[in-house]
CSV table of N, CA, C and O and ligand atoms in Angstrom, one decimal:
chain,number,residue,atom,x,y,z
A,1,MET,N,-3.5,7.4,31.8
A,1,MET,CA,-4.9,7.7,32.2
A,1,MET,C,-5.4,8.7,31.2
A,1,MET,O,-6.3,8.7,30.2
A,2,SER,N,-4.7,9.9,30.8
A,2,SER,CA,-5.0,10.8,30.7
A,2,SER,C,-4.7,11.3,28.9
A,2,SER,O,-3.3,10.7,28.5
A,3,ARG,N,-5.1,11.4,28.0
A,3,ARG,CA,-4.8,11.5,26.8
A,3,ARG,C,-5.0,12.7,26.5
A,3,ARG,O,-5.8,13.3,26.7
A,4,PRO,N,-4.0,13.0,25.2
A,4,PRO,CA,-4.1,14.7,24.7
A,4,PRO,C,-5.2,14.7,24.0
A,4,PRO,O,-5.9,13.2,23.0
A,5,PRO,N,-6.0,16.0,24.1
A,5,PRO,CA,-7.4,16.2,23.5
A,5,PRO,C,-7.5,15.9,21.6
A,5,PRO,O,-8.2,15.3,21.2
A,6,GLN,N,-6.1,16.2,21.4
A,6,GLN,CA,-6.2,16.1,20.1
A,6,GLN,C,-5.0,15.1,19.6
A,6,GLN,O,-4.0,15.3,19.5
A,7,ARG,N,-5.7,14.7,18.6
A,7,ARG,CA,-4.6,13.3,17.9
A,7,ARG,C,-4.2,14.0,16.6
A,7,ARG,O,-5.3,14.5,15.7
A,8,ARG,N,-2.9,13.7,16.1
A,8,ARG,CA,-2.9,14.3,14.9
A,8,ARG,C,-3.3,13.4,13.9
A,8,ARG,O,-2.9,12.2,14.1
A,9,ARG,N,-4.0,13.8,12.8
A,9,ARG,CA,-4.2,12.9,11.7
A,9,ARG,C,-2.8,12.3,10.8
A,9,ARG,O,-2.1,13.3,10.8
A,10,PHE,N,-3.1,11.2,10.4
A,10,PHE,CA,-2.3,11.3,9.2
A,10,PHE,C,-2.2,11.9,8.0
A,10,PHE,O,-3.3,11.9,7.6
A,11,PRO,N,-1.1,12.5,7.5
A,11,PRO,CA,-1.2,13.4,6.4
A,11,PRO,C,-1.5,12.7,5.0
A,11,PRO,O,-1.1,11.7,4.7
A,12,ARG,N,-2.8,13.0,4.6
A,12,ARG,CA,-3.2,12.5,3.5
A,12,ARG,C,-2.5,12.8,2.2
A,12,ARG,O,-2.2,13.9,1.6
A,13,THR,N,-2.3,11.7,1.4
A,13,THR,CA,-1.7,11.9,0.3
A,13,THR,C,-3.1,12.7,-0.8
A,13,THR,O,-4.0,11.6,-1.4
A,14,LYS,N,-2.9,13.8,-1.3
A,14,LYS,CA,-4.2,14.2,-2.0
A,14,LYS,C,-4.0,13.8,-3.6
A,14,LYS,O,-5.2,12.9,-4.2
A,15,VAL,N,-3.0,13.8,-3.9
A,15,VAL,CA,-2.8,13.5,-5.4
A,15,VAL,C,-2.2,11.8,-5.4
A,15,VAL,O,-1.0,11.5,-4.5
A,16,CYS,N,-2.6,11.1,-6.4
A,16,CYS,CA,-1.8,9.9,-6.5
A,16,CYS,C,-0.4,9.8,-6.6
A,16,CYS,O,-0.2,10.7,-7.5
A,17,ARG,N,0.5,9.1,-5.9
A,17,ARG,CA,1.8,9.6,-6.0
A,17,ARG,C,2.3,8.8,-7.2
A,17,ARG,O,3.4,9.3,-7.6
A,18,PHE,N,1.7,7.8,-8.0
A,18,PHE,CA,2.3,7.4,-8.8
A,18,PHE,C,2.0,8.3,-10.4
A,18,PHE,O,2.7,8.6,-11.2
A,19,CYS,N,0.8,9.0,-10.0
A,19,CYS,CA,0.6,10.4,-11.0
A,19,CYS,C,1.5,11.3,-10.8
A,19,CYS,O,2.0,12.1,-11.7
A,20,ALA,N,2.0,11.4,-9.8
A,20,ALA,CA,2.6,13.0,-9.3
A,20,ALA,C,3.9,12.6,-9.7
A,20,ALA,O,5.0,13.5,-10.4
A,21,ASP,N,4.2,11.2,-9.6
A,21,ASP,CA,6.0,11.2,-9.7
A,21,ASP,C,6.0,9.8,-11.1
A,21,ASP,O,5.9,8.8,-10.7
A,22,PRO,N,6.1,9.8,-12.4
A,22,PRO,CA,6.0,9.2,-12.9
A,22,PRO,C,7.5,8.2,-12.8
A,22,PRO,O,7.2,7.0,-13.8
A,23,GLN,N,8.2,8.7,-12.4
A,23,GLN,CA,9.2,7.6,-12.2
A,23,GLN,C,9.2,6.7,-11.3
A,23,GLN,O,10.0,5.5,-11.4
A,24,LEU,N,8.4,6.6,-10.5
A,24,LEU,CA,8.2,6.0,-9.1
A,24,LEU,C,6.9,4.3,-9.9
A,24,LEU,O,6.3,4.9,-10.4
A,25,ARG,N,7.6,3.6,-10.0
A,25,ARG,CA,7.2,2.2,-10.7
A,25,ARG,C,6.8,1.4,-9.4
A,25,ARG,O,7.4,0.9,-8.7
A,26,MET,N,5.7,0.7,-9.9
A,26,MET,CA,5.5,-0.3,-9.0
A,26,MET,C,5.7,-1.7,-9.7
A,26,MET,O,5.2,-1.9,-11.0
A,27,ASP,N,6.5,-2.7,-9.2
A,27,ASP,CA,6.9,-4.0,-9.7
A,27,ASP,C,6.7,-5.0,-9.1
A,27,ASP,O,7.1,-4.9,-8.0
A,28,TYR,N,6.0,-5.9,-9.8
A,28,TYR,CA,6.1,-7.4,-8.5
A,28,TYR,C,7.6,-7.9,-8.0
A,28,TYR,O,7.8,-8.4,-7.2
A,29,LYS,N,8.7,-7.8,-9.1
A,29,LYS,CA,10.0,-7.8,-8.5
A,29,LYS,C,10.8,-6.9,-7.7
A,29,LYS,O,11.9,-7.1,-7.2
A,30,GLU,N,9.8,-5.8,-7.1
A,30,GLU,CA,10.5,-5.3,-5.8
A,30,GLU,C,9.5,-4.9,-4.7
A,30,GLU,O,8.6,-4.2,-4.7
A,31,PRO,N,9.4,-6.2,-4.1
A,31,PRO,CA,8.3,-6.0,-3.1
A,31,PRO,C,8.6,-5.2,-1.8
A,31,PRO,O,7.6,-5.0,-1.1
A,32,GLU,N,9.9,-4.7,-1.9
A,32,GLU,CA,10.1,-3.6,-0.7
A,32,GLU,C,9.2,-2.6,-1.1
A,32,GLU,O,8.9,-1.9,-0.1
A,33,ALA,N,9.0,-2.1,-2.4
A,33,ALA,CA,8.4,-1.3,-2.7
A,33,ALA,C,6.8,-1.1,-2.3
A,33,ALA,O,5.9,-0.3,-2.0
A,34,LEU,N,6.5,-2.4,-2.9
A,34,LEU,CA,5.0,-2.9,-2.8
A,34,LEU,C,4.6,-3.1,-1.1
A,34,LEU,O,3.1,-3.0,-1.0
A,35,ARG,N,5.5,-3.2,-0.6
A,35,ARG,CA,5.2,-3.6,0.8
A,35,ARG,C,4.5,-2.4,1.4
A,35,ARG,O,3.8,-2.5,2.3
A,36,GLN,N,4.7,-1.1,0.9
A,36,GLN,CA,4.1,0.2,1.4
A,36,GLN,C,2.7,-0.2,1.4
A,36,GLN,O,2.3,0.5,2.0
A,37,PHE,N,2.1,-0.6,0.2
A,37,PHE,CA,0.9,-0.5,0.3
A,37,PHE,C,0.3,-2.2,0.5
A,37,PHE,O,-1.0,-1.7,0.1
A,38,ILE,N,0.7,-2.5,1.6
A,38,ILE,CA,-0.1,-3.8,2.3
A,38,ILE,C,0.2,-3.5,3.7
A,38,ILE,O,1.0,-3.1,4.2
A,39,THR,N,-0.7,-4.1,4.1
A,39,THR,CA,-1.2,-3.6,5.6
A,39,THR,C,0.2,-4.6,6.6
A,39,THR,O,0.4,-6.2,5.8
A,40,GLU,N,0.3,-4.7,7.9
A,40,GLU,CA,1.1,-5.4,8.5
A,40,GLU,C,0.5,-7.1,8.3
A,40,GLU,O,1.5,-8.1,8.5
A,41,ARG,N,-0.7,-7.1,8.0
A,41,ARG,CA,-1.2,-8.3,7.9
A,41,ARG,C,-1.5,-8.7,6.3
A,41,ARG,O,-1.8,-10.2,6.2
A,42,GLY,N,-0.4,-8.5,5.9
A,42,GLY,CA,-0.7,-8.5,4.3
A,42,GLY,C,-1.9,-8.1,3.6
A,42,GLY,O,-1.7,-8.7,1.9
A,43,LYS,N,-2.6,-7.4,3.8
A,43,LYS,CA,-4.0,-7.0,3.1
A,43,LYS,C,-3.3,-5.9,2.3
A,43,LYS,O,-2.4,-5.1,2.7
A,44,ILE,N,-3.8,-6.1,1.0
A,44,ILE,CA,-3.8,-4.6,0.3
A,44,ILE,C,-4.4,-3.3,1.1
A,44,ILE,O,-5.5,-3.5,1.3
A,45,VAL,N,-3.8,-2.4,0.6
A,45,VAL,CA,-4.4,-0.9,1.7
A,45,VAL,C,-5.4,-0.6,0.6
A,45,VAL,O,-5.3,-0.3,-0.6
A,46,PRO,N,-6.2,0.0,1.3
A,46,PRO,CA,-7.4,0.7,0.4
A,46,PRO,C,-6.9,1.8,-0.2
A,46,PRO,O,-5.9,2.2,0.0
A,47,ARG,N,-7.9,2.2,-1.2
A,47,ARG,CA,-7.4,3.4,-2.1
A,47,ARG,C,-7.5,4.4,-1.4
A,47,ARG,O,-6.8,5.6,-1.4
A,48,ARG,N,-8.7,4.6,-0.3
A,48,ARG,CA,-8.8,5.9,0.5
A,48,ARG,C,-7.1,6.1,1.5
A,48,ARG,O,-7.2,7.3,1.5
A,49,ILE,N,-6.8,5.3,1.8
A,49,ILE,CA,-5.2,5.2,2.5
A,49,ILE,C,-4.1,5.4,1.6
A,49,ILE,O,-3.2,5.7,1.6
A,50,SER,N,-4.4,4.5,0.9
A,50,SER,CA,-2.9,4.6,0.0
A,50,SER,C,-2.8,5.6,-1.3
A,50,SER,O,-1.8,6.2,-1.2
A,51,GLY,N,-4.4,6.3,-1.4
A,51,GLY,CA,-4.2,7.5,-1.9
A,51,GLY,C,-3.8,7.5,-3.6
A,51,GLY,O,-3.9,8.4,-4.3
A,52,ALA,N,-3.9,6.2,-4.1
A,52,ALA,CA,-3.4,6.2,-5.4
A,52,ALA,C,-5.1,6.2,-6.3
A,52,ALA,O,-6.2,6.2,-5.7
A,53,CYS,N,-4.9,6.6,-7.3
A,53,CYS,CA,-6.3,6.8,-8.4
A,53,CYS,C,-6.7,5.6,-9.0
A,53,CYS,O,-5.8,4.1,-8.4
A,54,ALA,N,-7.7,5.4,-9.1
A,54,ALA,CA,-8.4,4.1,-9.7
A,54,ALA,C,-7.4,3.1,-10.7
A,54,ALA,O,-7.1,2.1,-10.3
A,55,LYS,N,-6.9,4.1,-11.5
A,55,LYS,CA,-5.9,3.5,-12.3
A,55,LYS,C,-4.7,2.8,-11.6
A,55,LYS,O,-4.6,1.3,-12.1
A,56,HIS,N,-4.2,3.2,-10.4
A,56,HIS,CA,-3.1,2.9,-10.2
A,56,HIS,C,-3.2,1.6,-9.2
A,56,HIS,O,-2.4,1.1,-8.9
A,57,GLN,N,-4.3,2.1,-8.5
A,57,GLN,CA,-4.6,1.3,-7.4
A,57,GLN,C,-4.9,-0.3,-8.1
A,57,GLN,O,-4.6,-1.2,-7.6
A,58,ARG,N,-5.3,0.0,-9.2
A,58,ARG,CA,-5.8,-1.7,-10.2
A,58,ARG,C,-4.2,-2.1,-10.5
A,58,ARG,O,-3.9,-3.4,-10.5
A,59,GLN,N,-3.4,-1.0,-10.9
A,59,GLN,CA,-1.9,-2.0,-11.0
A,59,GLN,C,-1.2,-2.3,-10.4
A,59,GLN,O,-0.8,-3.4,-10.2
A,60,LEU,N,-1.6,-1.4,-9.0
A,60,LEU,CA,-1.0,-1.9,-7.7
A,60,LEU,C,-1.4,-3.2,-7.4
A,60,LEU,O,-0.5,-4.1,-7.2
A,61,THR,N,-2.7,-3.4,-7.4
A,61,THR,CA,-3.3,-4.6,-6.8
A,61,THR,C,-2.8,-5.8,-8.1
A,61,THR,O,-2.6,-7.0,-7.2
A,62,THR,N,-2.9,-5.7,-8.9
A,62,THR,CA,-2.3,-6.7,-10.1
A,62,THR,C,-0.3,-7.3,-9.5
A,62,THR,O,-0.3,-8.2,-9.7
A,63,GLU,N,-0.3,-5.9,-9.5
A,63,GLU,CA,1.6,-6.4,-9.2
A,63,GLU,C,1.7,-6.9,-7.8
A,63,GLU,O,2.6,-7.4,-7.4
A,64,ILE,N,0.9,-6.8,-6.8
A,64,ILE,CA,0.9,-7.5,-5.6
A,64,ILE,C,0.6,-8.8,-5.7
A,64,ILE,O,1.3,-9.4,-5.1
A,65,LYS,N,-0.8,-9.0,-6.3
A,65,LYS,CA,-1.2,-10.3,-6.7
A,65,LYS,C,-0.2,-11.2,-7.3
A,65,LYS,O,0.4,-12.5,-7.0
A,66,ARG,N,0.8,-10.6,-8.1
A,66,ARG,CA,1.8,-11.5,-9.1
A,66,ARG,C,3.1,-11.6,-8.1
A,66,ARG,O,3.4,-12.5,-8.1
A,67,ALA,N,3.4,-10.6,-7.3
A,67,ALA,CA,4.2,-10.6,-6.4
A,67,ALA,C,4.1,-12.0,-5.6
A,67,ALA,O,4.6,-12.8,-4.5
A,68,ARG,N,2.4,-12.1,-4.9
A,68,ARG,CA,2.3,-13.0,-3.8
A,68,ARG,C,2.2,-14.3,-4.5
A,68,ARG,O,2.6,-15.6,-4.3
A,69,ASN,N,2.1,-14.6,-5.8
A,69,ASN,CA,2.0,-15.8,-6.8
A,69,ASN,C,3.7,-16.4,-6.8
A,69,ASN,O,3.6,-17.5,-6.8
A,70,ILE,N,4.3,-15.9,-6.4
A,70,ILE,CA,5.6,-15.9,-6.8
A,70,ILE,C,6.7,-16.0,-5.2
A,70,ILE,O,7.8,-15.6,-5.3
A,71,ALA,N,5.5,-15.8,-4.3
A,71,ALA,CA,5.9,-15.8,-3.0
A,71,ALA,C,6.8,-14.6,-2.4
A,71,ALA,O,7.7,-14.9,-1.6
A,72,LEU,N,6.6,-13.6,-3.2
A,72,LEU,CA,7.6,-12.5,-2.8
A,72,LEU,C,6.7,-11.7,-1.5
A,72,LEU,O,7.5,-11.1,-1.0
A,73,LEU,N,5.5,-11.7,-1.9
A,73,LEU,CA,5.0,-11.1,-0.8
A,73,LEU,C,3.9,-12.1,0.1
A,73,LEU,O,3.5,-13.4,-1.0
A,74,PRO,N,3.2,-11.9,1.4
A,74,PRO,CA,2.7,-13.2,1.7
A,74,PRO,C,1.0,-12.8,1.4
A,74,PRO,O,0.4,-11.6,1.1
A,75,PHE,N,0.2,-13.9,1.5
A,75,PHE,CA,-1.2,-13.9,1.2
A,75,PHE,C,-1.6,-12.9,2.4
A,75,PHE,O,-2.6,-12.2,2.2
A,76,THR,N,-1.3,-13.7,3.4
A,76,THR,CA,-1.7,-13.1,4.6
A,76,THR,C,-0.7,-13.2,5.9
A,76,THR,O,-0.2,-14.2,5.9
A,77,VAL,N,-0.7,-12.4,6.7
A,77,VAL,CA,0.4,-13.2,7.9
A,77,VAL,C,-0.7,-13.4,9.3
A,77,VAL,O,-1.4,-12.9,9.4
A,78,THR,N,-0.3,-14.6,9.2
A,78,THR,CA,-0.9,-15.2,10.4
A,78,THR,C,0.0,-15.3,11.9
A,78,THR,O,1.4,-15.0,11.9
A,79,ARG,N,-0.4,-14.6,13.1
A,79,ARG,CA,0.4,-14.6,14.0
A,79,ARG,C,-0.4,-15.0,15.1
A,79,ARG,O,-1.3,-15.4,15.4
A,80,LYS,N,0.6,-15.2,15.8
A,80,LYS,CA,0.4,-16.3,17.2
A,80,LYS,C,-0.6,-15.4,18.1
A,80,LYS,O,-0.3,-14.3,18.3
B,1,ZN,ZN1,-2.6,7.5,-10.4
C-alpha cells in the first residue's frame, strides 16, 4: 500500500553514447546491440530516452529498419 516517497529516476545519458564511444557501432547485422534501442513492444526508443544525438538517432533508426526488413527485429510485438 505504501510507496517510498521518492523514486529513483533512471540515470540519463547526457552525451550520445555513439559520439562518446567511436568504437560502438550500430549494425543491422547485430540485432542484439540494436535491441537496446527498441522497447519491449518493438518500437524504436525516442531520442530523449536513448540519449542519442540527431545524427546517430537517425542512423540507429535506419539500422533498425534494415534489421526489421530482414526479420532480425520485430516491427511490433503482439501480446496476448
Ligand atoms: Zn552521436
